Coordinates of C-alpha atoms in Angstrom, one line a residue:
Chain A
X1 CA -7.0 7.5 -43.7
X2 CA -4.8 5.8 -41.1
X3 CA -1.7 3.9 -41.9
X4 CA -0.7 1.0 -39.7
X5 CA 2.9 0.5 -38.8
X6 CA 4.7 -2.1 -36.6
X7 CA 7.6 -1.8 -34.2
X8 CA 9.4 -4.4 -32.0
X9 CA 9.7 -4.2 -28.2
X10 CA 12.5 -6.2 -26.4
X11 CA 11.6 -7.2 -23.0
X12 CA 12.4 -9.7 -20.2
X13 CA 10.4 -12.8 -20.6
X14 CA 9.2 -12.7 -17.0
X15 CA 8.0 -9.2 -17.3
X16 CA 5.9 -9.8 -20.4
X17 CA 4.4 -12.9 -18.7
X18 CA 3.2 -10.8 -15.8
X19 CA 1.9 -8.2 -18.3
X20 CA 0.0 -10.7 -20.3
X21 CA -1.7 -11.9 -17.0
X22 CA -2.7 -8.4 -16.0
X23 CA -4.1 -7.3 -19.4
X24 CA -5.9 -10.6 -19.8
X25 CA -7.8 -9.8 -16.5
X26 CA -8.6 -6.3 -17.8
X27 CA -10.1 -7.9 -20.8
X28 CA -7.6 -7.0 -23.5
X29 CA -7.3 -9.5 -26.3
X30 CA -3.9 -8.3 -27.7
X31 CA -0.7 -6.7 -26.3
X32 CA -0.9 -4.1 -29.1
X33 CA -4.3 -2.8 -28.0
X34 CA -3.1 -2.5 -24.3
X35 CA 0.0 -0.7 -25.3
X36 CA -1.9 1.6 -27.7
X37 CA -4.1 2.4 -24.7
X38 CA -1.1 3.3 -22.5
X39 CA 0.2 5.4 -25.2
X40 CA -3.1 7.3 -25.7
X41 CA -3.4 7.8 -21.9
X42 CA 0.0 9.5 -21.7
X43 CA -0.9 11.7 -24.7
X44 CA -4.1 12.8 -23.2
X45 CA -2.3 13.7 -19.9
X46 CA 0.0 15.8 -22.0
X47 CA -2.8 17.4 -23.9
X48 CA -4.3 18.6 -20.5
X49 CA -0.9 19.8 -19.1
X50 CA 0.0 21.8 -22.2
X51 CA -3.4 23.5 -22.3
X52 CA -3.1 24.8 -25.8
X53 CA -5.5 22.6 -27.8
X54 CA -9.2 22.3 -27.4
X55 CA -10.0 19.2 -25.3
X56 CA -13.0 17.5 -23.7
X57 CA -13.8 16.8 -20.0
X58 CA -16.8 15.2 -18.2
X59 CA -18.0 16.8 -14.9
X60 CA -19.8 14.5 -12.5
X61 CA -21.8 16.0 -9.8
X62 CA -24.1 14.3 -7.2
X63 CA -26.6 16.5 -5.3
X64 CA -29.8 16.5 -3.3
X65 CA -32.5 18.1 -5.6
X66 CA -34.4 19.3 -2.6
X67 CA -31.7 21.9 -1.8
X68 CA -33.4 25.1 -2.4
X69 CA -32.2 27.1 -5.5
X70 CA -29.6 24.6 -6.3
X71 CA -31.2 23.4 -9.6
X72 CA -31.8 27.0 -10.6
X73 CA -28.2 27.8 -9.8
X74 CA -26.9 24.9 -11.8
X75 CA -29.1 25.6 -14.8
X76 CA -28.1 29.2 -14.8
X77 CA -24.3 28.4 -14.7
X78 CA -24.7 26.0 -17.5
X79 CA -26.4 28.6 -19.7
X80 CA -23.6 31.1 -19.1
X81 CA -21.1 28.4 -20.3
X82 CA -23.3 27.1 -23.1
X83 CA -20.6 27.5 -25.6
X84 CA -18.5 24.8 -23.8
X85 CA -21.2 22.5 -22.3
X86 CA -22.0 20.1 -25.1
X87 CA -24.6 17.9 -23.4
X88 CA -25.8 16.8 -20.0
X89 CA -27.1 13.6 -18.6
X90 CA -29.4 13.6 -15.5
X91 CA -30.0 10.5 -13.4
X92 CA -32.4 10.1 -10.4
X93 CA -30.3 8.0 -8.0
X94 CA -33.1 7.8 -5.4
X95 CA -35.9 9.9 -4.1
X96 CA -33.4 12.6 -3.0
X97 CA -30.2 12.3 -4.8
X98 CA -29.5 13.2 -8.5
X99 CA -26.4 12.6 -10.5
X100 CA -25.6 14.9 -13.4
X101 CA -22.8 14.5 -15.9
X102 CA -21.8 17.3 -18.2
X103 CA -19.8 16.9 -21.3
X104 CA -17.5 20.2 -21.7
X105 CA -15.4 21.1 -24.6
X106 CA -12.7 23.9 -24.6
X107 CA -9.3 24.8 -23.4
X108 CA -8.3 22.8 -20.3
X109 CA -8.3 25.9 -18.0
X110 CA -11.9 26.8 -19.2
X111 CA -13.1 23.3 -18.4
X112 CA -11.4 23.4 -15.0
X113 CA -13.0 26.7 -14.2
X114 CA -16.5 25.4 -15.0
X115 CA -15.8 22.3 -13.0
X116 CA -14.6 24.3 -9.9
X117 CA -17.8 26.5 -10.1
X118 CA -20.1 23.6 -10.3
X119 CA -18.4 21.5 -7.6
X120 CA -18.3 24.5 -5.3
X121 CA -22.0 25.2 -5.6
X122 CA -23.7 24.8 -2.2
X123 CA -25.8 21.6 -2.2
X124 CA -23.5 19.7 -4.5
X125 CA -22.4 16.7 -2.4
X126 CA -19.7 15.3 -4.6
X127 CA -18.1 16.4 -7.8
X128 CA -15.2 15.4 -10.1
X129 CA -13.7 16.4 -13.3
X130 CA -12.6 13.7 -15.7
X131 CA -10.0 14.7 -18.3
X132 CA -10.5 13.1 -21.7
X133 CA -10.1 14.2 -25.3
X134 CA -11.8 15.2 -28.5
X135 CA -10.2 12.1 -30.0
X136 CA -9.1 14.1 -33.1
X137 CA -5.4 13.9 -32.2
X138 CA -5.6 10.2 -31.2
X139 CA -5.8 7.6 -33.8
Chain B
X1 CA -34.2 15.0 8.4
X2 CA -30.8 16.4 8.8
X3 CA -29.6 18.1 12.0
X4 CA -26.9 20.9 11.6
X5 CA -24.2 21.1 14.2
X6 CA -21.2 23.5 14.5
X7 CA -17.6 23.0 15.5
X8 CA -14.6 25.3 15.8
X9 CA -11.4 25.0 13.9
X10 CA -8.2 26.6 15.3
X11 CA -5.8 27.6 12.6
X12 CA -2.8 30.0 11.9
X13 CA -4.1 33.3 10.6
X14 CA -1.7 33.2 7.5
X15 CA -3.0 29.7 6.6
X16 CA -6.6 30.6 6.6
X17 CA -5.8 33.7 4.5
X18 CA -4.3 31.6 1.8
X19 CA -7.2 29.1 2.0
X20 CA -9.7 31.9 1.7
X21 CA -8.0 33.2 -1.5
X22 CA -7.9 29.7 -3.0
X23 CA -11.5 28.8 -2.3
X24 CA -12.6 32.2 -3.5
X25 CA -11.0 31.5 -6.9
X26 CA -12.8 28.2 -6.9
X27 CA -16.1 29.8 -6.4
X28 CA -16.9 28.8 -2.8
X29 CA -18.8 31.5 -0.9
X30 CA -18.3 30.1 2.6
X31 CA -15.5 28.2 4.3
X32 CA -18.0 25.8 5.6
X33 CA -18.9 24.6 2.2
X34 CA -15.4 24.1 1.1
X35 CA -14.6 22.1 4.2
X36 CA -17.8 20.0 3.8
X37 CA -16.7 19.2 0.3
X38 CA -13.2 18.2 1.3
X39 CA -14.7 15.8 4.0
X40 CA -17.2 14.3 1.5
X41 CA -14.3 13.8 -0.9
X42 CA -12.4 11.9 1.8
X43 CA -15.5 9.8 2.6
X44 CA -16.0 8.8 -1.0
X45 CA -12.4 7.7 -1.3
X46 CA -12.9 5.5 1.6
X47 CA -16.3 4.1 0.3
X48 CA -14.4 2.9 -2.8
X49 CA -11.5 1.5 -0.8
X50 CA -13.6 -0.5 1.6
X51 CA -15.7 -1.9 -1.3
X52 CA -18.6 -3.1 0.9
X53 CA -21.4 -0.6 0.1
X54 CA -23.1 0.0 -3.1
X55 CA -21.6 3.0 -4.8
X56 CA -21.7 4.8 -8.2
X57 CA -19.2 5.5 -10.9
X58 CA -19.2 7.1 -14.3
X59 CA -17.3 5.6 -17.2
X60 CA -16.2 7.9 -20.0
X61 CA -15.1 6.5 -23.3
X62 CA -14.1 8.2 -26.6
X63 CA -14.2 6.1 -29.7
X64 CA -14.3 6.2 -33.4
X65 CA -17.8 4.9 -34.5
X66 CA -16.3 3.8 -37.8
X67 CA -14.5 1.0 -35.9
X68 CA -16.2 -2.1 -37.2
X69 CA -18.1 -4.0 -34.7
X70 CA -17.2 -1.7 -31.8
X71 CA -20.7 -0.3 -31.3
X72 CA -22.1 -3.7 -31.4
X73 CA -19.5 -4.9 -28.9
X74 CA -20.3 -2.0 -26.6
X75 CA -24.1 -2.4 -26.8
X76 CA -23.6 -6.1 -26.1
X77 CA -21.4 -5.5 -23.1
X78 CA -23.8 -3.0 -21.7
X79 CA -26.7 -5.4 -21.9
X80 CA -24.9 -8.1 -20.0
X81 CA -24.4 -5.6 -17.2
X82 CA -27.8 -4.0 -17.4
X83 CA -28.4 -4.5 -13.7
X84 CA -25.4 -2.2 -13.0
X85 CA -25.6 0.3 -15.9
X86 CA -28.3 2.9 -14.9
X87 CA -28.2 5.3 -17.9
X88 CA -25.8 6.3 -20.8
X89 CA -25.1 9.7 -22.6
X90 CA -23.9 9.7 -26.2
X91 CA -22.3 12.7 -27.8
X92 CA -21.2 13.1 -31.4
X93 CA -17.9 15.0 -30.9
X94 CA -17.3 15.3 -34.7
X95 CA -17.8 13.3 -37.9
X96 CA -15.7 10.4 -36.5
X97 CA -15.5 10.6 -32.8
X98 CA -18.1 9.7 -30.2
X99 CA -18.1 10.2 -26.5
X100 CA -20.1 8.0 -24.2
X101 CA -20.7 8.3 -20.5
X102 CA -22.2 5.4 -18.5
X103 CA -23.5 5.8 -15.1
X104 CA -22.9 2.5 -13.2
X105 CA -24.2 1.5 -9.8
X106 CA -22.8 -1.5 -7.8
X107 CA -20.0 -2.7 -5.5
X108 CA -16.7 -1.0 -6.3
X109 CA -15.2 -4.2 -7.8
X110 CA -18.1 -4.8 -10.1
X111 CA -17.8 -1.2 -11.5
X112 CA -14.2 -1.5 -11.9
X113 CA -14.6 -4.6 -13.9
X114 CA -17.2 -3.1 -16.3
X115 CA -14.8 -0.1 -16.7
X116 CA -11.9 -2.4 -17.5
X117 CA -13.8 -4.4 -20.1
X118 CA -15.1 -1.2 -21.8
X119 CA -11.8 0.6 -21.8
X120 CA -10.0 -2.4 -23.0
X121 CA -12.4 -2.9 -26.0
X122 CA -10.6 -2.6 -29.4
X123 CA -11.5 0.8 -30.9
X124 CA -11.9 2.7 -27.7
X125 CA -9.4 5.5 -27.9
X126 CA -9.6 6.8 -24.4
X127 CA -11.5 5.8 -21.3
X128 CA -11.7 6.6 -17.6
X129 CA -13.5 5.6 -14.5
X130 CA -14.6 8.3 -12.1
X131 CA -15.5 7.2 -8.6
X132 CA -18.5 9.0 -7.1
X133 CA -21.3 8.0 -4.8
X134 CA -24.9 7.3 -4.4
X135 CA -25.1 10.2 -2.1
X136 CA -27.1 8.3 0.4
X137 CA -24.3 8.2 3.0
X138 CA -23.4 11.8 2.5
X139 CA -25.4 14.6 3.8
Chain C
X1 CA 19.4 -14.8 -15.2
X2 CA 17.1 -12.9 -17.3
X3 CA 15.9 -14.0 -20.8
X4 CA 15.0 -11.3 -23.2
X5 CA 12.2 -11.8 -25.7
X6 CA 10.8 -9.5 -28.5
X7 CA 7.2 -8.9 -29.6
X8 CA 5.7 -6.7 -32.2
X9 CA 3.2 -3.9 -31.7
X10 CA 1.0 -2.7 -34.6
X11 CA 0.0 0.9 -34.2
X12 CA -1.2 3.8 -36.4
X13 CA 1.8 5.8 -37.8
X14 CA 0.5 9.1 -36.5
X15 CA 0.1 7.8 -33.0
X16 CA 3.6 6.4 -32.8
X17 CA 5.0 9.7 -34.1
X18 CA 3.4 11.6 -31.2
X19 CA 4.6 8.9 -28.8
X20 CA 8.1 9.3 -30.1
X21 CA 8.0 13.1 -29.6
X22 CA 6.7 12.7 -26.0
X23 CA 9.2 10.1 -24.8
X24 CA 12.0 12.0 -26.5
X25 CA 11.1 15.0 -24.3
X26 CA 11.0 12.7 -21.3
X27 CA 14.7 11.6 -22.0
X28 CA 14.0 8.0 -23.3
X29 CA 16.4 6.8 -26.0
X30 CA 14.3 3.8 -27.1
X31 CA 10.6 3.0 -27.4
X32 CA 11.2 -0.4 -25.7
X33 CA 12.5 1.3 -22.6
X34 CA 9.4 3.6 -22.4
X35 CA 7.0 0.7 -22.8
X36 CA 8.8 -1.4 -20.3
X37 CA 8.4 1.5 -17.8
X38 CA 4.7 1.8 -18.5
X39 CA 4.3 -2.0 -18.0
X40 CA 6.2 -1.9 -14.7
X41 CA 4.2 1.0 -13.5
X42 CA 1.0 -0.9 -14.2
X43 CA 2.4 -3.9 -12.3
X44 CA 3.3 -1.8 -9.3
X45 CA -0.1 -0.4 -9.2
X46 CA -1.6 -3.9 -9.0
X47 CA 1.0 -5.0 -6.4
X48 CA -0.4 -2.3 -4.1
X49 CA -3.9 -3.1 -5.0
X50 CA -3.7 -6.8 -4.3
X51 CA -1.9 -6.2 -0.9
X52 CA -0.6 -9.8 -0.7
X53 CA 3.1 -9.4 -1.4
X54 CA 5.7 -7.5 0.5
X55 CA 6.2 -4.1 -1.0
X56 CA 8.0 -0.7 -0.5
X57 CA 6.9 2.7 0.0
X58 CA 8.5 6.1 0.8
X59 CA 6.8 8.5 3.1
X60 CA 7.8 12.2 2.8
X61 CA 6.9 14.6 5.6
X62 CA 7.7 18.3 6.0
X63 CA 7.6 19.7 9.5
X64 CA 8.7 22.6 11.6
X65 CA 11.3 21.2 14.1
X66 CA 10.4 24.0 16.7
X67 CA 7.0 22.2 17.2
X68 CA 7.3 21.0 20.7
X69 CA 7.4 17.2 21.2
X70 CA 7.0 16.6 17.5
X71 CA 10.5 15.1 16.9
X72 CA 10.0 13.0 20.0
X73 CA 6.7 11.7 18.7
X74 CA 8.2 11.0 15.3
X75 CA 11.2 9.1 16.7
X76 CA 9.0 7.1 19.0
X77 CA 6.6 6.0 16.2
X78 CA 9.4 5.1 14.1
X79 CA 10.9 2.9 16.8
X80 CA 7.6 1.0 17.2
X81 CA 7.6 0.3 13.5
X82 CA 11.4 -0.5 13.3
X83 CA 10.7 -3.8 11.5
X84 CA 9.2 -2.0 8.6
X85 CA 11.2 1.3 8.5
X86 CA 14.4 0.5 6.7
X87 CA 16.1 3.9 6.7
X88 CA 15.4 7.5 6.8
X89 CA 16.8 10.8 5.3
X90 CA 16.6 14.1 7.1
X91 CA 17.1 17.4 5.3
X92 CA 17.2 20.9 6.9
X93 CA 15.1 22.9 4.3
X94 CA 15.7 26.2 6.1
X95 CA 16.1 27.5 9.7
X96 CA 12.6 26.2 10.7
X97 CA 11.5 23.5 8.2
X98 CA 12.7 19.9 8.0
X99 CA 11.9 17.3 5.4
X100 CA 12.1 13.6 6.3
X101 CA 11.8 10.7 3.9
X102 CA 11.2 7.2 5.3
X103 CA 11.7 4.0 3.3
X104 CA 9.2 1.4 4.5
X105 CA 9.0 -2.2 3.7
X106 CA 5.9 -4.4 4.4
X107 CA 2.4 -5.3 3.2
X108 CA 0.7 -2.4 1.6
X109 CA -1.8 -2.0 4.5
X110 CA 1.0 -1.9 7.0
X111 CA 2.8 0.9 5.1
X112 CA -0.4 2.8 4.7
X113 CA -1.1 2.7 8.4
X114 CA 2.4 4.0 9.3
X115 CA 1.9 6.8 6.6
X116 CA -1.5 7.8 8.1
X117 CA 0.0 8.0 11.6
X118 CA 3.0 10.0 10.6
X119 CA 1.1 12.4 8.3
X120 CA -1.6 12.8 11.0
X121 CA 0.9 13.8 13.7
X122 CA 0.4 17.4 15.0
X123 CA 3.1 19.7 13.6
X124 CA 3.6 17.8 10.3
X125 CA 2.8 20.4 7.6
X126 CA 2.6 18.1 4.6
X127 CA 2.9 14.5 4.1
X128 CA 2.6 11.9 1.3
X129 CA 3.0 8.2 0.7
X130 CA 4.8 7.1 -2.6
X131 CA 4.0 3.5 -3.6
X132 CA 7.0 1.8 -5.2
X133 CA 8.3 -1.7 -5.2
X134 CA 10.9 -4.2 -3.7
X135 CA 12.0 -4.6 -7.4
X136 CA 12.1 -8.3 -6.9
X137 CA 9.1 -9.0 -9.1
X138 CA 10.1 -6.5 -11.8
X139 CA 12.8 -7.4 -14.2
Chain D
X1 CA 5.6 34.5 14.8
X2 CA 2.3 32.7 14.1
X3 CA -1.0 34.1 15.2
X4 CA -3.8 31.5 15.9
X5 CA -7.4 32.3 14.8
X6 CA -10.6 30.3 15.1
X7 CA -13.6 29.9 12.9
X8 CA -16.8 27.9 12.9
X9 CA -17.9 25.2 10.5
X10 CA -21.5 24.3 10.2
X11 CA -22.1 20.7 9.2
X12 CA -24.7 18.0 9.3
X13 CA -24.3 15.9 12.4
X14 CA -24.2 12.6 10.4
X15 CA -21.5 13.9 8.2
X16 CA -19.3 15.0 11.1
X17 CA -19.9 11.6 12.8
X18 CA -18.5 9.8 9.7
X19 CA -15.5 12.2 9.5
X20 CA -14.7 11.7 13.2
X21 CA -14.6 8.0 12.6
X22 CA -12.4 8.2 9.6
X23 CA -9.9 10.7 11.0
X24 CA -9.8 8.5 14.2
X25 CA -8.6 5.6 12.1
X26 CA -6.0 7.7 10.5
X27 CA -4.6 8.8 13.9
X28 CA -5.8 12.4 14.1
X29 CA -6.5 13.4 17.7
X30 CA -8.4 16.6 16.8
X31 CA -10.7 17.8 13.9
X32 CA -8.7 20.9 13.6
X33 CA -5.4 19.1 12.7
X34 CA -7.2 17.0 10.2
X35 CA -8.8 20.0 8.5
X36 CA -5.5 21.9 8.6
X37 CA -3.9 19.0 6.8
X38 CA -6.6 19.0 4.1
X39 CA -6.1 22.7 3.7
X40 CA -2.3 22.4 3.4
X41 CA -2.7 19.6 0.9
X42 CA -4.9 21.8 -1.3
X43 CA -2.4 24.7 -1.1
X44 CA 0.6 22.4 -2.1
X45 CA -1.3 21.2 -5.1
X46 CA -1.9 24.8 -6.2
X47 CA 1.8 25.7 -5.5
X48 CA 2.8 23.0 -8.0
X49 CA 0.2 24.0 -10.5
X50 CA 1.1 27.7 -10.5
X51 CA 4.8 26.9 -10.9
X52 CA 6.0 30.4 -9.8
X53 CA 7.4 29.7 -6.5
X54 CA 10.4 27.5 -5.5
X55 CA 9.1 24.2 -4.2
X56 CA 10.4 20.7 -3.1
X57 CA 9.9 17.3 -4.5
X58 CA 11.2 13.8 -3.8
X59 CA 12.2 11.4 -6.5
X60 CA 12.0 7.7 -5.7
X61 CA 13.8 5.3 -8.0
X62 CA 14.2 1.5 -7.7
X63 CA 17.0 0.0 -9.9
X64 CA 19.2 -3.0 -10.3
X65 CA 22.7 -1.9 -9.5
X66 CA 24.2 -4.6 -11.7
X67 CA 23.0 -2.7 -14.8
X68 CA 26.1 -1.7 -16.5
X69 CA 26.7 2.0 -16.6
X70 CA 23.5 2.9 -14.8
X71 CA 25.1 4.0 -11.5
X72 CA 27.6 6.1 -13.5
X73 CA 24.8 7.7 -15.5
X74 CA 22.7 8.5 -12.3
X75 CA 25.6 10.1 -10.5
X76 CA 26.5 12.1 -13.7
X77 CA 23.0 13.4 -14.0
X78 CA 22.8 14.3 -10.3
X79 CA 26.1 16.4 -10.6
X80 CA 24.7 18.3 -13.5
X81 CA 21.7 19.3 -11.4
X82 CA 23.5 19.7 -8.2
X83 CA 22.0 23.2 -7.7
X84 CA 18.6 21.5 -7.3
X85 CA 19.4 18.2 -5.7
X86 CA 19.7 18.8 -2.0
X87 CA 20.4 15.3 -0.7
X88 CA 19.9 11.7 -1.6
X89 CA 19.3 8.5 0.4
X90 CA 20.5 5.1 -0.9
X91 CA 19.0 1.8 0.4
X92 CA 20.2 -1.7 -0.6
X93 CA 16.8 -3.6 -0.8
X94 CA 18.4 -6.9 -1.6
X95 CA 21.5 -8.4 -3.3
X96 CA 20.4 -6.8 -6.7
X97 CA 17.9 -4.0 -6.0
X98 CA 18.6 -0.5 -4.8
X99 CA 16.2 2.2 -3.9
X100 CA 17.4 5.8 -4.1
X101 CA 15.4 8.9 -2.9
X102 CA 16.5 12.3 -4.1
X103 CA 15.3 15.6 -2.5
X104 CA 15.0 18.2 -5.1
X105 CA 14.5 22.0 -4.7
X106 CA 13.5 24.3 -7.5
X107 CA 10.7 25.5 -9.7
X108 CA 8.1 22.8 -10.4
X109 CA 9.1 22.4 -14.1
X110 CA 12.8 22.0 -13.2
X111 CA 11.9 19.3 -10.7
X112 CA 9.7 17.5 -13.2
X113 CA 12.5 17.6 -15.8
X114 CA 15.0 16.0 -13.5
X115 CA 12.5 13.3 -12.5
X116 CA 11.6 12.6 -16.1
X117 CA 15.3 12.2 -16.9
X118 CA 16.0 9.9 -14.0
X119 CA 13.0 7.7 -14.4
X120 CA 13.6 7.4 -18.1
X121 CA 17.2 6.1 -17.6
X122 CA 17.7 2.6 -18.9
X123 CA 17.9 0.2 -15.9
X124 CA 15.6 2.1 -13.6
X125 CA 12.8 -0.3 -12.9
X126 CA 10.4 2.0 -11.2
X127 CA 10.3 5.8 -10.5
X128 CA 8.0 8.4 -9.1
X129 CA 7.9 12.1 -8.3
X130 CA 6.3 13.1 -5.1
X131 CA 5.3 16.8 -4.9
X132 CA 5.7 18.4 -1.6
X133 CA 6.8 21.8 -0.4
X134 CA 9.5 24.0 1.2
X135 CA 7.1 24.5 4.0
X136 CA 7.8 28.3 4.0
X137 CA 4.4 29.2 2.8
X138 CA 2.6 26.8 5.1
X139 CA 2.2 27.5 8.7

């Protein structure tokens, strides 16, 4: 069960005015929520830097499904790392292009390695690793 | 139909040695593939900067599904942007935490706006926008 | 003259504990200072995105001063943009390598253009643009 | 003495056309130079990730020089790290705001630590670490 606490921030009145305008544009309804998000972001960065805990990443790749043997190679690779790959989403972008998102769980270096392999596969046009979190350590 | 061409790169022999070692570790089997990937990456960055073409992004969010009204708010928001949101993947990370990935298609500023709204929703612990591509302009 | 104000942030007690540990490691002595820094960072990002105001960037380049005509080209380029280039720092890293930092003031697209030109000059081994601020809009 | 070598890249003709347009805009006169720059960039990233070699960073800070004791604190901190801090550049942006760039040499974690301390100092409005290189390992 989570316990809420409260602390005060002293800030120049012009600075908070600009902050309010910016977070309003981003859809935040309270300052607290925007600040909690910045704090969580900083903690996720550190989680990935330290590399000790289990974490979560998503790997996004765009590829042409006509590329011979690519789909086979991707499937094969994913089966070898089935302990880490939790789930995948496949989208047909047009007649030729597919987008695939993989949700991967593990130590940061393991996730990076899987991402490197997938992005480096011949036929993958574009790939990126997004570093997120299991959410366990973030309230 | 794609036409292959070939060009030469002149480079210091020590520099290419280091490059070979690095791309080998990343799983590339040829220099050409590694260089094409760097080129595509640069083009996707520009696609997002220029903001004129239709492009694709994935939005990753992690949230606690116990947060009252969050799921309702997320669903609602996604329906309002149904023209842009192509598909979503939902993963149960543990008893409390969910990860959701949305594949979004549109102009870069439209995708950014949807991402801002989703990430700013109360109850979302962590969120990130990944900028990728429709693949149409990248061979 | 600046007017200080104060606002409250409600936050889970576990989350603030982790935040305290992290900012302690980074050398912050108060939460307010860490939060003000995060807010300013967000505002500088937006300043560069909007591109309307005058802003400041630093361009860092590393190059081999033996490269024929490089120094001449760099000097020439800097004189053409003398309205924007405020100051430069030159460091002799070793017998061959020089590092130069340029402080550039202007619209974000002007600064980007100067950075692109400098980094793209033959003989420059590594170059990066750092986006900062005039400080005028940040209290 | 550096030995030049040459290798061929096979690439789709549409992809290279787009690449040519983009690097032209960035001021590159040859493809080789643009590709060497991308390769060096990748190697500098790895240099900073591995953390074993000595490397170079620049730390950019913007601050209000009226902030009591700030200048003293900054000078003090720089003297404690004088082994790492190679040189600094100071620019008076306006009547109130100063920009300072520090060139720092050392292991990546040492440079990060100095950057964290400086950026976290009360009175520093904005700060950023730029990761570059000694240039020794890059031809």
